[in-house]
Coordinates of C-alpha atoms in Angstrom, one line a residue:
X1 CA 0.0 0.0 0.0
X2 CA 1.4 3.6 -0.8
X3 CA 1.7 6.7 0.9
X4 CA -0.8 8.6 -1.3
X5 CA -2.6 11.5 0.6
X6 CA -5.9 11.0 0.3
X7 CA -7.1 14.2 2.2
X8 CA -5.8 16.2 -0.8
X9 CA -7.6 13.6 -2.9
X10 CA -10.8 14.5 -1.5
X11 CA -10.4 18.2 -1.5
X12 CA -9.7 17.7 -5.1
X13 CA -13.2 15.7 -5.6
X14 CA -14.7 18.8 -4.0
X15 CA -13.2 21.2 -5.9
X16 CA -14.7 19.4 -8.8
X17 CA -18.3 19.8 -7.4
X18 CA -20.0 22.7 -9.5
X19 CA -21.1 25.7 -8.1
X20 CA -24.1 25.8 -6.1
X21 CA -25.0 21.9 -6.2
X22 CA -24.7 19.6 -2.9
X23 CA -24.4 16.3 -3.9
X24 CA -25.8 13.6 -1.4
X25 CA -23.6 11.9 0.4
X26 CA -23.5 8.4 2.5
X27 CA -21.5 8.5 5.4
X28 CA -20.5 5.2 7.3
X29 CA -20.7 6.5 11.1
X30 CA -18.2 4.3 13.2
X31 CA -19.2 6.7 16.2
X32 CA -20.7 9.7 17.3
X33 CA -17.0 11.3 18.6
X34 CA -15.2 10.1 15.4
X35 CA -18.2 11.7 13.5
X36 CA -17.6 15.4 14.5
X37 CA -15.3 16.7 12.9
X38 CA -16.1 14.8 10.0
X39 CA -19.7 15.9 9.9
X40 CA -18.3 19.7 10.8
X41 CA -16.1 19.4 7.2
X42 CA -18.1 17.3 5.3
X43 CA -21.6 19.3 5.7
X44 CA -20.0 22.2 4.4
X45 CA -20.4 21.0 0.7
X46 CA -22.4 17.8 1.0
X47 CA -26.4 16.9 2.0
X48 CA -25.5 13.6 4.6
X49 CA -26.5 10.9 6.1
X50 CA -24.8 9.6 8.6
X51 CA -25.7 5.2 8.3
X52 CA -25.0 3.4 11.6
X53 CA -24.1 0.4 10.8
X54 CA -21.4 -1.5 13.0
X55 CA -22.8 -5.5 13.8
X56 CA -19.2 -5.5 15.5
X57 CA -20.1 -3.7 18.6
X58 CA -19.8 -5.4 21.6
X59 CA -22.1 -5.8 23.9
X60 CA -25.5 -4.9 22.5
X61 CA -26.1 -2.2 25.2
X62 CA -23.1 -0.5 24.4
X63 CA -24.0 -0.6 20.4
X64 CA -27.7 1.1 21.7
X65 CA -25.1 3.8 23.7
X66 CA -23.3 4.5 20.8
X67 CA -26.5 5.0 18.3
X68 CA -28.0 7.0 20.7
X69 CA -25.0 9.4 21.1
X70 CA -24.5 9.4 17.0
X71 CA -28.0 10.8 17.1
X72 CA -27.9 13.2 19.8
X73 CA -24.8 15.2 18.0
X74 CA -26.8 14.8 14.6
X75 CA -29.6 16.8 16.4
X76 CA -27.9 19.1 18.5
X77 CA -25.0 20.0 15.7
X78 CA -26.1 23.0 13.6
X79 CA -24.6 22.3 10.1
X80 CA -24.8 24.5 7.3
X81 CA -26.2 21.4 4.8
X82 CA -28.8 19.2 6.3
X83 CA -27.6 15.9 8.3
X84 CA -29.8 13.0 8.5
X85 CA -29.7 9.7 10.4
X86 CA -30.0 6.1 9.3
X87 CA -30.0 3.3 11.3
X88 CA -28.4 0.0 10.0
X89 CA -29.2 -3.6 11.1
X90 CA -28.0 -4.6 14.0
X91 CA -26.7 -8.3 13.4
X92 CA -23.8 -9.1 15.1
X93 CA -24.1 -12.7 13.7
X94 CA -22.5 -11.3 10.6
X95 CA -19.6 -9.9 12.4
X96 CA -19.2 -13.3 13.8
X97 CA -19.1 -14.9 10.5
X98 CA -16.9 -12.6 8.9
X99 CA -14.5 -13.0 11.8
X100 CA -14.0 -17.2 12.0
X101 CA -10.4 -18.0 12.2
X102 CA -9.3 -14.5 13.2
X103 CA -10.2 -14.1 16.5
X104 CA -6.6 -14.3 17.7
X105 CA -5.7 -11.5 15.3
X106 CA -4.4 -7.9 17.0
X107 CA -5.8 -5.0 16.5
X108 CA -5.3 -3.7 13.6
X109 CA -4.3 -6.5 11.3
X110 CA -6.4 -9.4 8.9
X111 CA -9.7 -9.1 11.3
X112 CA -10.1 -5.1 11.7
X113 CA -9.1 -5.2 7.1
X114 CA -12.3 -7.5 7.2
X115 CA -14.3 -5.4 8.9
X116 CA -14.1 -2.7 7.2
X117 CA -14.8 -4.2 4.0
X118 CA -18.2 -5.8 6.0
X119 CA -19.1 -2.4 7.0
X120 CA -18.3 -0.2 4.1
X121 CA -19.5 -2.7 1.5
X122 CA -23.0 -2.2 3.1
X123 CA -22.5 1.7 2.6
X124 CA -21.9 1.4 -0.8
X125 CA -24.8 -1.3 -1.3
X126 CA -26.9 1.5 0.8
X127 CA -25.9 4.2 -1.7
X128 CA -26.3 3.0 -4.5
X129 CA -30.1 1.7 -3.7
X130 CA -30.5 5.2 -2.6
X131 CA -29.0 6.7 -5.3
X132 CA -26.7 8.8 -3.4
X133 CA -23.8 10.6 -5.1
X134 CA -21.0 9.5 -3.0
X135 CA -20.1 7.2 -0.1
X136 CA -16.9 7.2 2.5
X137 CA -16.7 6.9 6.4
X138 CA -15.6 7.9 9.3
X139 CA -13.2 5.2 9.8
X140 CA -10.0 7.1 8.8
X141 CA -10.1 9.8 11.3
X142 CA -8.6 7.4 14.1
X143 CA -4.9 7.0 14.3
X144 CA -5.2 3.7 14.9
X145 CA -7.0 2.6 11.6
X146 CA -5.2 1.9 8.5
X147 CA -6.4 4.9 5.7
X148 CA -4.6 3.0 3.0
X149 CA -6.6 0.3 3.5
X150 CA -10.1 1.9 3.7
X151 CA -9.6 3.8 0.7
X152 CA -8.3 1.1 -1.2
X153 CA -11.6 -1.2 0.0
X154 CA -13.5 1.7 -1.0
X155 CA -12.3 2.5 -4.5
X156 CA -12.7 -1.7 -5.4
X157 CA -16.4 -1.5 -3.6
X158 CA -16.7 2.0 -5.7
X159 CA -16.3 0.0 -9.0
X160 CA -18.2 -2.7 -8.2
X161 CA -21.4 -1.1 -6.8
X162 CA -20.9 1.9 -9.5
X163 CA -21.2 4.6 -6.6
X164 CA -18.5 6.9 -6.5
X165 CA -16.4 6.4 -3.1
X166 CA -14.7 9.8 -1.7
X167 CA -11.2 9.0 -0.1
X168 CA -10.3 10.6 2.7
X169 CA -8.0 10.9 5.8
X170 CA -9.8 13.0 8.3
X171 CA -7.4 12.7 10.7
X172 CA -5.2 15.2 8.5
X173 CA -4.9 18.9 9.1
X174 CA -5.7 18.0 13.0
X175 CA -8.9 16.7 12.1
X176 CA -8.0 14.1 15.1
X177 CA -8.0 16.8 17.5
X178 CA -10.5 18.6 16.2
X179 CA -13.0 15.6 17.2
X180 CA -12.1 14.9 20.4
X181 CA -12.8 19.7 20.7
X182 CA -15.9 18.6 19.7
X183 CA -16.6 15.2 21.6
X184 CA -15.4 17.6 24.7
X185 CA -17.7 20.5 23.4
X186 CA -20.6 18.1 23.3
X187 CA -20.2 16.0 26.6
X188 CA -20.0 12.8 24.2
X189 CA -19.3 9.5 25.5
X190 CA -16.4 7.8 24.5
X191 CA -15.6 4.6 24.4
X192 CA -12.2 3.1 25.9
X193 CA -12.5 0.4 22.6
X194 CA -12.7 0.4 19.5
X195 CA -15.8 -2.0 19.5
X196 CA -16.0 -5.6 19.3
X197 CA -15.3 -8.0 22.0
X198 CA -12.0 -9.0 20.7
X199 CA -10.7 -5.2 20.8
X200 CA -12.2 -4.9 24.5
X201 CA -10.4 -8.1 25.7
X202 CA -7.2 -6.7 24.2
X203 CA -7.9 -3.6 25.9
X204 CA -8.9 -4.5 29.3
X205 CA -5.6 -7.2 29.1
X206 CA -3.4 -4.0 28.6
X207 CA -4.9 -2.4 31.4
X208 CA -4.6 -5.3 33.6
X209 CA -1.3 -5.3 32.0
X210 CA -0.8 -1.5 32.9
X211 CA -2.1 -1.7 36.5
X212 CA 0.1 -4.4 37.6
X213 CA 3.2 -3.2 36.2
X214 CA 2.2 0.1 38.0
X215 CA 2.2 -1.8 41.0
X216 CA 5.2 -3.6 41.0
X217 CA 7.0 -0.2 40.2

């Protein structure tokens, strides 16, 4: 995977958008801290709607949380082009499925590259039933998720659901710390993982992990 920088990719796409229309765009909400400051940029030249779909989250009260909180910013976030809400399915079955033989897997590797295709291929499915003009998520604002990746599973799902996929790295040009002003602005709730139960066993391991060394020290 290269180095290409796919934030001045995207302003490019924008640039290209002619004057005075707002295309509609799908956004894949991971979260409702990741999706500040991409809803702050993106609703500046697009009409969106944020889809909720993550069958990873782990444990079903804490994927009810999260919705909740995605919708509360929606509502309370006064953007210059409407935002909307969608809700995906909640089927954690699938996640399950996609994840067989990779449970083992860290963070960030084989599992996490699966799971974005899961979740971004039923964006662009989404999109292109709803004939929206674009698709993209929210997924590359984290440090901890691989852009490359994303935007290459995007562009491949872009030519094969015929719904044009806008690349991005929103964690560019601070856009990182940007979100969590916002998340702070808005009394969001944030998660200590990323969502599924593999990632909060890893996590609560390297706090154990943490704790005890602290003790020993």
């Amino acid at each position: 995977m290269n180095k290409e920088n796919y934030q001045i990719w995207m302003e490019e796409e924008i640039r290209r958008i002619p004057k005075g229309q707002v295309p509609k765009l799908l956004l894949h909400s991971c979260c409702g801290p990741c999706s500040t400051y991409c809803l702050e940029y993106l609703s500046r030249y697009f009409s969106v709607t944020v889809l909720y779909y993550n069958p990873n989250i782990y444990p079903e009260e804490e994927y009810h949380m999260r919705v909740r909180e995605q919708e509360r910013f929606i509502n309370e976030f006064p953007a210059l082009h409407p935002i909307s809400f969608m809700e995906g399915r909640f089927a954690p079955n699938e996640f399950y499925h996609m994840a067989k033989g990779y449970e083992s897997a860290k963070e960030g590797g084989e599992r996490c590259f699966r799971c974005y295709r899961l979740r971004l291929e039923e964006t662009a499915k989404i999109a292109k039933e709803g004939g929206y003009d674009y698709f993209t998520t929210t997924l590359s604002i984290s440090p901890l998720k691989n852009s490359a990746k994303l935007n290459e599973i995007g562009r491949e799902l872009e030519r094969q659901y015929g719904c044009k996929y806008l690349c991005s790295d929103f964690k560019k040009k601070n856009g990182y710390k940007r979100s969590t002003e916002l998340s702070n602005e808005y009394h969001m709730y944030r998660q200590y993982y990323c969502g599924c139960i593999y990632s909060k066993n890893q996590r609560d391991q390297e706090i154990k992990e943490k704790e005890l060394l602290e003790r020993s020290n």
